[in-house]
Amino acid sequence: MSHDSSNSPRSKRLQLISDYGCTRSSKCRKPCSRSAETVSTRREAEPVRADVQGTQHLSGPGRAGLTGGPAAGRAAARAGAMAKLLSCVLGPRLYKIYRERDSERAPSSVPGTPTSVTNPHSSSWASVFWSISYYSSPFAFFYLYRKGYLSLSKVVPFSHYAGTLLLLLAGVACLRGIGRWTNPQYRQFITILEATHRNHSAENKRQLANYNFDFRSWPVDFHWEEPSSRKESRGGPSRRGVALLRPEPLHRGTADTFLNRVKKLPCQITSYLVAHTLGRRMLYPGSVYLLQKALMPVLLQGQARLVEECHGRRAKLLACDGNEIDTMFVDRRGTAEPQGQKLVICCEGNAGFYEVGCVSTPLEAGYSVLGWNHPGFAGSTGVPFPQNEANAMDVVVQFAIHRLGFQPEDIILYAWSIGGFTATWAAMSYPDISAVILDASFDDLVPLALKVMPDSWRGLVTRTVRQHLNLNNAEQLCRYQGPVLLIRRTRDEIITTTVPEDIMSNRGNDLLLKFLQHRYPRVMAEEGLRVVRQWLEASSQLEEASIYSRWEVEEDWCLSVLRSYQAEHGPEFPWSVGEDMSADGRRQLALFLAQKHLNNFEATHCTPLPAQNFQMPWHL
């Protein structure tokens, strides 16, 4: 007798489990209420499971449509990861991450000092070696040529070594990029930087301001053509640069014929080479790359102090010559101090940077401050020739007026040393500027250049300075009509033409005399000029007071004379006051005016000016 195994209880139970997913006993004869629902659910879920498992049960167009989304997403993710890795390889060097400026947003884990992401001192050795190799390359090529190493038979093996070295450098760069890619702080920074380049929103700039990185990658915040008045006016600066005062010819009346031009050509070529090699670096040592690398840790600390303690805002300005100018703005308009409504634009010396320069003086005095670096200094690009300096100063003033919102009447120009050139240029070009303060500055560069060069080079030095490095501070200052204050260092060792003890060789004296002679030519005649020179020879406040009292200067009388003349003839200089005055009256006026326009500071050239010595110039 045959037995059908398909009708056995065990077979029926397996069939139920297979068809309906029911696990109840085969003895249960109740209809399963979940059976239809389970089958329907399983059939609807089959396409989803098939898509997750690779769509094994689908084929044709339906399968292609389902697999397109996830595959494209994975490809996009891989492409994004590779793009982020490439951005890390080619991205800028990140120096520090500043503390959050808003204490409410600052997490508890934020340290009290800026976070240092890289060690700029140790990581800059390759840049230092490259700089040394760059400047020594002419001598190296000359040596190799004399030794016969530049022949074809020896150059080919050398090219193999060079190619190997380049491959090694490329590998090092890739390893650096991978290290950055694994650093979450750098990935967050590069994401913010790319977003800021795409969209210059206020929020993106706020987030980017928390990082200190290679300034070449900083987005431009202000363009020299941005003010609408510049676009509509034809008299503004062009891409060739702003207007400068042209030096007078060395030989007047000489016919400028073709033959004379040919005769002058060798001298002009020599002057050009001297100015663009040795001269520029001697005049602006702060533009030397090696010096900047040595000062890098100090500059980073100065930036951190300005950003974190003073709430400074860094910005990149694009000048008309294409140079990018690094600036730092500290806004004090929201404080209770009334001087915070005034903006002091600081012009640094030939080795000064706003990070560690003269900006500290007006900051301590409570003013709003805008500092900037010369072209070729730190984050600024270019080279510090007079034309580039004036172009940079022009965009800085435009930035202060049109972006920061200060009126020219609320702007004060403060310059130290060689910064007097850009300050006097701005005062000449923007006559509505409130005041000018020149600290340890000079009248003209030629006497100071002749001081450090051999006497046999006198003609070459004079020609080179006049044609390429003409810093004519006194000439520009005389074009300004507003209040001026000069600060003379009594032990200045830089702008004296003999020794620091010889105070009469200080070129600040000549700046004062030329300034007073232009504004008050009748007062500064023979008698007035002689007595002012005697007053300038005084090396202490006691000697100054002695000379002042010897001539019995009556300040009230001097003020009444000047005010009556101003009321009758107007404020425009030069004045003819003193024309019908006695010699004694001219002496009194000359001493009074000299004492109002010059303050002595008993210090050397590089001593920081205390805040109590930062005073506004005198005016009627």
Coordinates of C-alpha atoms in Angstrom, one line a residue:
M1 CA 0.0 0.0 0.0
S2 CA 1.5 3.2 -1.1
H3 CA 1.7 6.3 1.1
D4 CA 1.5 9.8 -0.3
S5 CA 4.1 11.9 1.6
S6 CA 2.6 15.2 0.4
N7 CA -0.5 14.6 2.5
S8 CA 1.4 14.0 5.7
P9 CA 1.0 16.4 8.6
R10 CA 4.7 17.4 8.4
S11 CA 4.4 18.3 4.7
K12 CA 1.3 20.4 5.2
R13 CA 3.0 22.4 8.0
L14 CA 6.0 23.1 5.8
Q15 CA 3.7 24.2 3.0
L16 CA 1.9 26.6 5.4
I17 CA 5.2 28.1 6.6
S18 CA 6.4 28.5 3.0
D19 CA 3.2 30.1 1.7
Y20 CA 2.0 32.2 4.5
G21 CA 4.8 32.5 7.0
C22 CA 2.5 30.9 9.7
T23 CA 4.3 29.0 12.4
R24 CA 1.3 27.6 14.2
S25 CA 0.7 24.0 14.6
S26 CA -0.7 22.0 11.7
K27 CA -3.5 20.8 14.0
C28 CA -4.9 24.3 14.0
R29 CA -7.9 24.4 11.7
K30 CA -8.8 28.1 12.1
P31 CA -8.4 30.2 9.1
C32 CA -5.2 32.4 9.3
S33 CA -6.2 36.0 9.2
R34 CA -2.6 37.1 8.5
S35 CA -2.1 35.0 5.5
A36 CA -3.4 37.4 2.8
E37 CA -1.9 40.4 4.5
T38 CA 1.4 38.7 4.8
V39 CA 1.5 37.6 1.2
S40 CA 0.6 41.1 0.1
T41 CA 3.2 42.7 2.3
R42 CA 5.9 40.3 1.1
R43 CA 5.1 41.0 -2.5
E44 CA 5.1 44.8 -2.1
A45 CA 8.5 44.6 -0.2
E46 CA 10.1 42.4 -2.8
P47 CA 11.2 45.3 -5.1
V48 CA 12.6 47.3 -2.1
R49 CA 14.7 44.2 -0.9
A50 CA 15.7 43.5 -4.5
D51 CA 17.0 47.1 -4.8
V52 CA 19.0 46.8 -1.6
Q53 CA 20.4 43.4 -2.5
G54 CA 21.4 44.5 -6.0
T55 CA 18.0 43.9 -7.8
Q56 CA 18.6 40.3 -8.4
H57 CA 14.9 39.6 -9.2
L58 CA 14.5 42.6 -11.6
S59 CA 15.6 43.1 -15.1
G60 CA 15.2 45.5 -18.0
P61 CA 14.4 49.2 -17.7
G62 CA 13.0 48.9 -14.3
R63 CA 16.2 47.6 -12.9
A64 CA 18.3 50.3 -14.5
G65 CA 16.0 53.0 -13.1
L66 CA 16.2 51.7 -9.5
T67 CA 20.0 51.2 -9.5
G68 CA 20.7 54.7 -11.0
G69 CA 20.1 56.7 -7.8
P70 CA 22.3 54.9 -5.3
A71 CA 25.1 54.3 -7.8
A72 CA 25.1 58.0 -8.7
G73 CA 25.1 58.9 -5.0
R74 CA 28.1 56.7 -4.3
A75 CA 29.9 58.2 -7.3
A76 CA 29.1 61.7 -6.2
A77 CA 30.4 60.9 -2.7
R78 CA 33.6 59.6 -4.1
A79 CA 34.0 62.6 -6.3
G80 CA 33.3 64.9 -3.4
A81 CA 35.9 63.1 -1.2
M82 CA 38.5 63.4 -4.0
A83 CA 37.7 67.1 -4.5
K84 CA 38.1 67.7 -0.7
L85 CA 41.4 65.8 -0.7
L86 CA 42.6 68.0 -3.6
S87 CA 41.5 71.1 -1.8
C88 CA 43.5 70.0 1.2
V89 CA 46.6 69.3 -0.9
L90 CA 46.4 72.7 -2.6
G91 CA 44.8 74.6 0.3
P92 CA 46.6 77.5 2.2
R93 CA 48.5 77.0 5.4
L94 CA 46.4 77.4 8.5
Y95 CA 48.3 79.1 11.3
K96 CA 45.8 79.6 14.2
I97 CA 42.2 79.2 15.1
Y98 CA 41.0 82.2 17.2
R99 CA 38.7 82.0 20.2
E100 CA 35.1 82.7 19.5
R101 CA 34.5 86.4 19.8
D102 CA 31.0 85.9 21.2
S103 CA 31.4 84.3 24.6
E104 CA 27.9 82.8 24.5
R105 CA 28.8 80.8 21.4
A106 CA 32.2 79.7 22.8
P107 CA 32.3 76.1 23.9
S108 CA 33.8 75.2 27.2
S109 CA 36.6 73.3 25.6
V110 CA 37.9 76.4 23.8
P111 CA 41.3 77.2 25.4
G112 CA 42.3 80.6 26.6
T113 CA 44.9 81.1 23.8
P114 CA 44.6 80.7 20.1
T115 CA 44.7 77.2 18.8
S116 CA 47.9 76.6 16.8
V117 CA 47.2 74.2 13.9
T118 CA 50.6 74.3 12.4
N119 CA 54.0 75.4 13.6
P120 CA 54.9 78.3 11.2
H121 CA 58.4 78.5 12.4
S122 CA 59.3 74.9 11.7
S123 CA 57.2 74.6 8.6
S124 CA 58.7 77.6 6.9
W125 CA 62.2 76.1 6.5
A126 CA 61.5 75.0 3.0
S127 CA 60.4 78.6 2.1
V128 CA 63.5 80.0 3.7
F129 CA 65.7 77.6 1.7
W130 CA 63.8 78.4 -1.5
S131 CA 64.4 82.2 -0.8
I132 CA 68.1 81.6 -0.3
S133 CA 68.3 79.5 -3.5
Y134 CA 66.4 82.2 -5.4
Y135 CA 68.6 85.1 -4.5
S136 CA 71.8 83.0 -4.9
S137 CA 70.8 81.4 -8.2
P138 CA 72.7 84.0 -10.4
F139 CA 75.9 83.3 -8.6
A140 CA 75.3 79.6 -8.7
F141 CA 74.7 79.6 -12.5
F142 CA 77.9 81.7 -13.0
Y143 CA 79.9 79.3 -10.9
L144 CA 78.5 76.3 -12.8
Y145 CA 79.3 78.0 -16.1
R146 CA 82.9 78.7 -15.1
K147 CA 83.4 75.1 -14.0
G148 CA 81.9 73.7 -17.3
Y149 CA 78.9 72.0 -15.6
L150 CA 76.4 73.5 -18.0
S151 CA 77.4 71.4 -21.0
L152 CA 74.8 69.1 -22.6
S153 CA 76.5 66.0 -21.4
K154 CA 76.3 67.1 -17.8
V155 CA 72.9 68.8 -17.9
V156 CA 71.0 65.6 -18.9
P157 CA 72.0 63.6 -15.8
F158 CA 71.3 66.6 -13.7
S159 CA 67.8 66.8 -15.1
H160 CA 67.2 63.2 -13.9
Y161 CA 68.1 64.2 -10.4
A162 CA 65.9 67.2 -10.6
G163 CA 63.0 65.1 -11.8
T164 CA 63.5 62.7 -8.9
L165 CA 63.5 65.6 -6.5
L166 CA 60.3 67.0 -8.0
L167 CA 58.6 63.7 -7.6
L168 CA 59.7 63.5 -4.0
L169 CA 58.4 67.0 -3.4
A170 CA 55.1 66.1 -5.0
G171 CA 54.9 63.1 -2.7
V172 CA 55.5 65.2 0.3
A173 CA 52.8 67.6 -0.8
C174 CA 50.4 64.7 -1.1
L175 CA 51.2 63.4 2.3
R176 CA 50.7 66.9 3.7
G177 CA 47.3 67.0 2.0
I178 CA 46.3 63.6 3.5
G179 CA 47.3 64.8 6.9
R180 CA 45.1 67.9 6.5
W181 CA 42.3 65.7 5.2
T182 CA 42.3 63.6 8.3
N183 CA 42.3 66.8 10.5
P184 CA 38.6 67.8 11.1
Q185 CA 39.6 71.4 12.0
Y186 CA 41.3 71.9 8.6
R187 CA 38.4 70.2 6.8
Q188 CA 36.0 72.6 8.5
F189 CA 38.2 75.6 7.6
I190 CA 38.6 74.7 3.9
T191 CA 34.8 74.2 3.7
I192 CA 34.2 77.7 5.1
L193 CA 36.9 79.2 2.8
E194 CA 35.4 77.7 -0.3
A195 CA 31.9 78.8 0.8
T196 CA 33.2 82.4 1.3
H197 CA 34.8 82.5 -2.1
R198 CA 31.4 81.4 -3.6
N199 CA 29.3 83.7 -1.5
H200 CA 30.7 86.8 0.3
S201 CA 27.9 86.8 2.8
A202 CA 28.3 88.4 6.3
E203 CA 27.9 85.0 8.0
N204 CA 30.6 83.4 5.9
K205 CA 33.0 86.3 6.5
R206 CA 32.3 86.1 10.2
Q207 CA 33.2 82.4 10.3
L208 CA 36.3 82.9 8.2
A209 CA 37.5 85.7 10.5
N210 CA 38.1 83.0 13.2
Y211 CA 41.0 81.6 11.2
N212 CA 44.5 83.0 10.6
F213 CA 45.9 81.5 7.4
D214 CA 48.0 82.3 4.3
F215 CA 46.6 85.7 3.3
R216 CA 47.0 85.0 -0.4
S217 CA 43.9 82.8 -0.2
W218 CA 41.8 85.5 1.6
P219 CA 39.0 86.8 -0.5
V220 CA 39.0 90.4 -1.6
D221 CA 36.8 92.6 0.7
F222 CA 37.1 96.0 -1.1
H223 CA 38.0 97.0 -4.6
W224 CA 39.5 100.4 -5.6
E225 CA 36.7 100.9 -8.1
E226 CA 33.9 100.0 -5.7
P227 CA 33.0 103.6 -4.8
S228 CA 30.4 104.9 -7.3
S229 CA 32.2 108.3 -7.5
R230 CA 35.2 106.5 -8.9
K231 CA 33.2 104.9 -11.7
E232 CA 31.6 108.2 -12.7
S233 CA 34.7 110.4 -12.4
R234 CA 37.4 110.6 -15.0
G235 CA 39.8 112.4 -12.7
G236 CA 40.3 109.5 -10.3
P237 CA 43.2 107.0 -10.3
S238 CA 43.7 104.7 -13.3
R239 CA 45.3 101.3 -13.4
R240 CA 48.6 103.1 -13.9
G241 CA 48.3 104.6 -10.4
V242 CA 47.4 107.7 -8.6
A243 CA 49.0 111.1 -9.2
L244 CA 52.4 111.9 -7.6
L245 CA 54.3 115.1 -7.5
R246 CA 57.0 115.0 -10.2
P247 CA 60.6 115.9 -9.1
E248 CA 62.1 118.9 -10.8
P249 CA 64.8 118.3 -13.4
L250 CA 68.4 118.3 -12.1
H251 CA 69.5 120.7 -14.9
R252 CA 67.0 123.3 -15.8
G253 CA 67.1 124.9 -19.2
T254 CA 68.8 121.9 -20.8
A255 CA 67.3 121.0 -24.2
D256 CA 65.9 117.5 -24.1
T257 CA 67.2 116.4 -27.4
F258 CA 67.6 112.8 -28.7
L259 CA 71.4 113.1 -28.2
N260 CA 71.0 114.1 -24.6
R261 CA 68.6 111.2 -24.0
V262 CA 71.2 108.8 -25.4
K263 CA 73.9 110.3 -23.2
K264 CA 71.6 109.9 -20.1
L265 CA 70.6 106.3 -21.0
P266 CA 73.6 104.5 -19.2
C267 CA 73.0 106.5 -16.0
Q268 CA 69.3 105.8 -16.1
I269 CA 69.8 102.1 -16.5
T270 CA 72.3 102.1 -13.6
S271 CA 69.8 104.0 -11.4
Y272 CA 67.0 101.6 -12.3
L273 CA 69.1 98.6 -11.4
V274 CA 70.3 100.1 -8.1
A275 CA 66.8 101.1 -7.1
H276 CA 65.2 97.7 -7.9
T277 CA 68.0 95.6 -6.3
L278 CA 69.9 97.2 -3.4
G279 CA 68.1 100.5 -3.0
R280 CA 64.6 99.2 -2.4
R281 CA 65.7 96.6 0.1
M282 CA 67.9 99.1 2.0
L283 CA 65.0 101.6 2.1
Y284 CA 62.3 99.0 3.1
P285 CA 64.1 96.1 4.9
G286 CA 60.6 94.9 6.0
S287 CA 60.0 93.7 2.5
V288 CA 62.9 91.2 2.6
Y289 CA 61.5 87.7 2.7
L290 CA 63.9 86.3 5.2
L291 CA 63.2 89.0 7.7
Q292 CA 59.5 88.4 7.4
K293 CA 60.0 84.7 8.1
A294 CA 62.1 85.5 11.1
L295 CA 59.3 87.8 12.5
M296 CA 56.5 85.4 11.6
P297 CA 55.8 84.1 15.2
V298 CA 55.8 87.7 16.5
L299 CA 53.4 88.8 13.7
L300 CA 51.0 85.9 14.5
Q301 CA 50.9 86.9 18.1
G302 CA 50.2 90.5 17.2
Q303 CA 47.4 89.5 15.0
A304 CA 45.9 87.3 17.7
R305 CA 46.0 90.1 20.2
L306 CA 44.3 92.5 17.8
V307 CA 41.6 90.0 16.8
E308 CA 40.8 88.5 20.3
E309 CA 41.5 91.3 22.7
C310 CA 40.7 94.3 20.5
H311 CA 38.0 92.6 18.3
G312 CA 39.9 93.6 15.2
R313 CA 38.6 92.8 11.7
R314 CA 41.0 91.8 9.0
A315 CA 40.3 92.8 5.4
K316 CA 42.0 92.5 2.0
L317 CA 41.9 95.6 -0.3
L318 CA 42.6 95.5 -4.0
A319 CA 44.6 98.6 -5.1
C320 CA 44.4 100.1 -8.6
D321 CA 47.8 98.6 -9.5
G322 CA 46.6 95.0 -8.6
N323 CA 48.4 94.8 -5.3
E324 CA 46.5 93.3 -2.4
I325 CA 46.7 95.3 0.8
D326 CA 46.5 93.6 4.3
T327 CA 44.5 95.8 6.8
M328 CA 43.2 95.5 10.3
F329 CA 40.4 97.6 11.7
V330 CA 39.5 98.1 15.3
D331 CA 36.1 99.8 15.8
R332 CA 35.6 101.9 19.0
R333 CA 32.5 103.7 17.9
G334 CA 30.4 101.7 20.3
T335 CA 32.3 102.6 23.4
A336 CA 31.7 105.4 25.8
E337 CA 34.9 107.2 24.9
P338 CA 34.3 110.2 22.6
Q339 CA 37.6 109.7 20.8
G340 CA 36.3 106.4 19.5
Q341 CA 34.2 108.3 16.9
K342 CA 37.5 109.3 15.3
L343 CA 39.5 107.0 13.0
V344 CA 43.3 107.0 13.1
I345 CA 44.9 105.6 10.0
C346 CA 48.4 104.4 10.9
C347 CA 51.3 104.4 8.4
E348 CA 54.1 102.2 9.6
G349 CA 57.9 102.6 9.2
N350 CA 60.2 100.9 6.8
A351 CA 60.4 97.7 9.0
G352 CA 57.1 98.1 10.7
F353 CA 53.9 96.0 10.5
Y354 CA 50.5 96.8 11.9
E355 CA 50.7 93.6 14.0
V356 CA 53.5 95.1 16.1
G357 CA 53.7 98.7 14.9
C358 CA 52.5 102.1 15.9
V359 CA 48.8 101.1 16.0
S360 CA 49.2 100.4 19.7
T361 CA 49.5 104.1 20.6
P362 CA 46.1 105.3 19.3
L363 CA 44.5 102.0 20.5
E364 CA 45.6 102.7 24.0
A365 CA 44.4 106.3 23.7
G366 CA 40.9 104.9 22.8
Y367 CA 40.6 105.8 19.1
S368 CA 39.2 103.6 16.3
V369 CA 42.2 102.4 14.4
L370 CA 42.9 101.2 10.8
G371 CA 46.3 99.7 10.3
W372 CA 47.7 98.5 7.0
N373 CA 51.0 96.9 5.7
H374 CA 53.2 98.3 3.0
P375 CA 53.2 96.5 -0.4
G376 CA 55.4 93.5 0.0
F377 CA 55.1 93.4 3.8
A378 CA 53.5 90.3 5.4
G379 CA 50.1 89.7 3.7
S380 CA 50.4 92.6 1.3
T381 CA 51.6 91.9 -2.2
G382 CA 53.8 94.0 -4.5
V383 CA 57.0 96.0 -3.8
P384 CA 57.2 99.2 -1.8
F385 CA 58.0 101.8 -4.4
P386 CA 56.5 105.3 -4.0
Q387 CA 53.9 104.8 -6.7
N388 CA 52.8 101.5 -5.1
E389 CA 52.8 103.1 -1.7
A390 CA 50.5 105.9 -2.8
N391 CA 48.2 103.5 -4.6
A392 CA 47.9 101.4 -1.4
M393 CA 47.2 104.5 0.7
D394 CA 44.5 105.6 -1.7
V395 CA 42.5 102.4 -1.4
V396 CA 42.9 102.4 2.4
V397 CA 41.4 105.9 2.6
Q398 CA 38.6 104.9 0.2
F399 CA 37.9 101.8 2.3
A400 CA 37.7 103.9 5.5
I401 CA 35.2 106.3 3.9
H402 CA 33.0 104.1 1.7
R403 CA 33.0 100.8 3.6
L404 CA 33.7 101.7 7.2
G405 CA 31.5 104.8 7.1
F406 CA 33.9 107.5 8.4
Q407 CA 33.7 111.0 7.0
P408 CA 37.0 112.6 6.0
E409 CA 36.5 115.1 8.8
D410 CA 36.7 112.2 11.3
I411 CA 39.9 110.7 10.0
I412 CA 43.3 111.4 11.5
L413 CA 46.5 110.4 9.7
Y414 CA 49.3 109.1 12.1
A415 CA 52.6 108.1 10.6
W416 CA 55.9 106.9 12.0
S417 CA 59.2 107.4 10.2
I418 CA 59.0 106.6 6.5
G419 CA 55.3 106.3 6.8
G420 CA 55.2 110.1 6.6
F421 CA 55.3 109.8 2.8
T422 CA 52.0 108.0 2.5
A423 CA 50.4 110.1 5.2
T424 CA 51.5 113.4 3.6
W425 CA 50.3 112.1 0.2
A426 CA 46.9 111.3 1.6
A427 CA 46.7 114.7 3.3
M428 CA 47.6 116.3 0.0
S429 CA 45.1 114.2 -2.0
Y430 CA 42.2 114.3 0.6
P431 CA 42.3 117.9 1.9
D432 CA 39.2 117.4 4.2
I433 CA 41.2 115.0 6.4
S434 CA 40.9 116.1 10.0
A435 CA 44.6 116.2 11.1
V436 CA 48.1 114.8 10.5
I437 CA 50.5 113.6 13.1
L438 CA 54.1 112.8 12.0
D439 CA 56.3 111.0 14.4
A440 CA 60.1 110.7 13.8
S441 CA 59.6 111.7 10.2
F442 CA 61.8 113.7 7.8
D443 CA 61.5 116.2 5.0
D444 CA 63.4 114.5 2.1
L445 CA 65.1 111.2 1.5
V446 CA 68.2 112.5 -0.4
P447 CA 70.2 113.8 2.7
L448 CA 69.6 110.5 4.6
A449 CA 70.6 108.4 1.6
L450 CA 73.8 110.4 1.1
K451 CA 74.6 109.8 4.8
V452 CA 74.9 106.0 4.4
M453 CA 76.5 105.9 0.9
P454 CA 80.1 106.8 -0.2
D455 CA 80.7 110.3 -1.2
S456 CA 81.9 109.2 -4.7
W457 CA 78.3 107.9 -5.3
R458 CA 76.7 111.3 -4.6
G459 CA 75.5 111.8 -8.1
L460 CA 74.2 108.3 -8.6
V461 CA 72.4 108.3 -5.2
T462 CA 70.8 111.7 -5.9
R463 CA 69.6 110.6 -9.4
T464 CA 68.4 107.2 -8.2
V465 CA 66.4 108.7 -5.3
R466 CA 64.8 111.5 -7.4
Q467 CA 63.8 109.1 -10.2
H468 CA 62.7 106.0 -8.4
L469 CA 62.6 106.6 -4.6
N470 CA 61.5 110.2 -4.2
L471 CA 60.0 110.5 -0.8
N472 CA 59.3 114.3 -0.7
N473 CA 57.4 114.5 2.5
A474 CA 57.8 118.3 3.0
E475 CA 56.7 119.1 -0.5
Q476 CA 53.5 117.1 0.0
L477 CA 52.8 118.4 3.5
C478 CA 52.9 121.9 2.3
R479 CA 49.9 121.1 0.0
Y480 CA 47.8 120.3 3.1
Q481 CA 45.7 123.1 4.8
G482 CA 44.7 121.3 8.0
P483 CA 46.2 120.9 11.5
V484 CA 49.7 119.3 11.7
L485 CA 51.7 118.1 14.6
L486 CA 55.4 116.9 14.3
I487 CA 57.0 114.7 17.0
R488 CA 60.8 114.9 17.2
R489 CA 62.8 112.2 18.9
T490 CA 65.7 114.0 20.8
R491 CA 68.0 110.9 20.6
D492 CA 67.0 109.8 17.1
E493 CA 69.8 107.7 15.5
I494 CA 68.0 107.1 12.1
I495 CA 67.0 110.4 10.7
T496 CA 70.0 112.4 11.9
T497 CA 72.7 113.1 9.3
T498 CA 75.6 113.1 11.8
V499 CA 75.3 111.5 15.3
P500 CA 72.2 111.1 17.5
E501 CA 73.6 113.7 20.0
D502 CA 73.6 116.3 17.3
I503 CA 70.0 117.3 17.5
M504 CA 70.3 120.0 14.8
S505 CA 71.1 117.3 12.2
N506 CA 67.7 115.7 12.8
R507 CA 65.8 116.0 9.5
G508 CA 62.6 116.7 11.5
N509 CA 63.9 120.2 12.0
D510 CA 64.0 120.8 8.3
L511 CA 60.5 119.4 7.9
L512 CA 59.2 121.9 10.5
L513 CA 61.1 124.8 8.9
K514 CA 59.9 124.1 5.4
F515 CA 56.4 123.7 6.7
L516 CA 56.4 127.0 8.6
Q517 CA 58.1 128.9 5.8
H518 CA 55.4 127.8 3.4
R519 CA 52.5 128.7 5.7
Y520 CA 53.9 131.9 7.3
P521 CA 56.6 133.2 4.9
R522 CA 56.6 136.8 6.4
V523 CA 56.9 135.5 9.9
M524 CA 59.6 133.0 9.0
A525 CA 61.9 135.7 7.5
E526 CA 65.4 136.2 8.7
E527 CA 64.6 137.1 12.3
G528 CA 62.0 134.4 12.8
L529 CA 64.1 131.7 11.1
R530 CA 67.1 132.5 13.3
V531 CA 65.1 132.4 16.6
V532 CA 63.4 129.1 15.6
R533 CA 66.7 127.5 14.9
Q534 CA 67.9 128.5 18.3
W535 CA 64.8 127.0 19.8
L536 CA 65.4 123.7 17.9
E537 CA 68.9 123.5 19.2
A538 CA 67.5 123.1 22.7
S539 CA 68.0 119.5 23.9
S540 CA 65.7 119.6 26.9
Q541 CA 62.5 121.2 28.0
L542 CA 64.4 123.5 30.4
E543 CA 66.4 125.0 27.5
E544 CA 63.3 125.4 25.4
A545 CA 61.5 127.3 28.2
S546 CA 64.6 129.5 28.7
I547 CA 64.6 130.5 25.0
Y548 CA 60.8 131.0 25.1
S549 CA 61.0 133.3 28.1
R550 CA 64.0 135.2 26.8
W551 CA 62.0 136.6 23.9
E552 CA 59.0 137.2 26.2
V553 CA 56.5 135.4 24.0
E554 CA 52.9 136.6 24.8
E555 CA 50.6 133.8 23.7
D556 CA 47.4 135.8 24.0
W557 CA 48.8 138.5 21.7
C558 CA 49.9 135.9 19.2
L559 CA 46.5 134.2 19.2
S560 CA 44.7 137.5 18.7
V561 CA 46.9 138.5 15.8
L562 CA 46.4 135.1 14.1
R563 CA 42.7 135.0 14.7
S564 CA 42.2 138.6 13.4
Y565 CA 44.1 137.7 10.2
Q566 CA 42.1 134.6 9.7
A567 CA 38.8 136.4 10.2
E568 CA 39.8 139.1 7.6
H569 CA 41.6 137.0 5.0
G570 CA 40.3 133.5 5.4
P571 CA 42.0 130.2 6.4
E572 CA 43.8 129.4 3.2
F573 CA 47.6 129.2 3.4
P574 CA 50.1 130.8 2.8
W575 CA 49.4 133.8 5.1
S576 CA 51.0 137.2 4.8
V577 CA 50.7 137.8 8.5
G578 CA 53.7 139.7 9.9
E579 CA 54.3 141.7 6.8
D580 CA 53.9 145.1 8.7
M581 CA 55.2 143.8 12.0
S582 CA 58.3 144.6 14.0
A583 CA 61.2 142.2 14.2
D584 CA 60.3 141.5 17.8
G585 CA 56.7 140.6 16.9
R586 CA 57.9 138.3 14.2
R587 CA 60.2 136.5 16.6
Q588 CA 57.3 136.0 19.0
L589 CA 55.0 134.7 16.4
A590 CA 57.7 132.4 15.0
L591 CA 58.5 130.9 18.4
F592 CA 54.8 130.5 19.2
L593 CA 54.0 128.7 15.9
A594 CA 57.0 126.4 16.2
Q595 CA 56.1 125.5 19.8
K596 CA 52.5 124.7 18.6
H597 CA 53.5 122.5 15.7
L598 CA 56.4 120.4 17.2
N599 CA 56.6 118.3 20.4
N600 CA 59.8 116.8 21.6
F601 CA 59.9 113.2 22.9
E602 CA 63.1 112.2 24.7
A603 CA 63.7 108.8 23.2
T604 CA 65.4 106.9 20.3
H605 CA 63.8 106.3 16.9
C606 CA 62.2 102.9 17.6
T607 CA 60.8 103.6 21.1
P608 CA 57.0 103.2 21.1
L609 CA 55.2 106.5 21.6
P610 CA 53.2 106.5 24.9
A611 CA 49.5 107.1 24.7
Q612 CA 49.8 110.3 26.7
N613 CA 52.1 111.7 24.1
F614 CA 49.5 111.1 21.3
Q615 CA 47.8 114.5 21.2
M616 CA 45.7 116.2 18.5
P617 CA 47.4 119.0 16.6
W618 CA 46.8 122.6 17.5
H619 CA 44.5 124.8 15.4
L620 CA 42.9 128.2 15.7

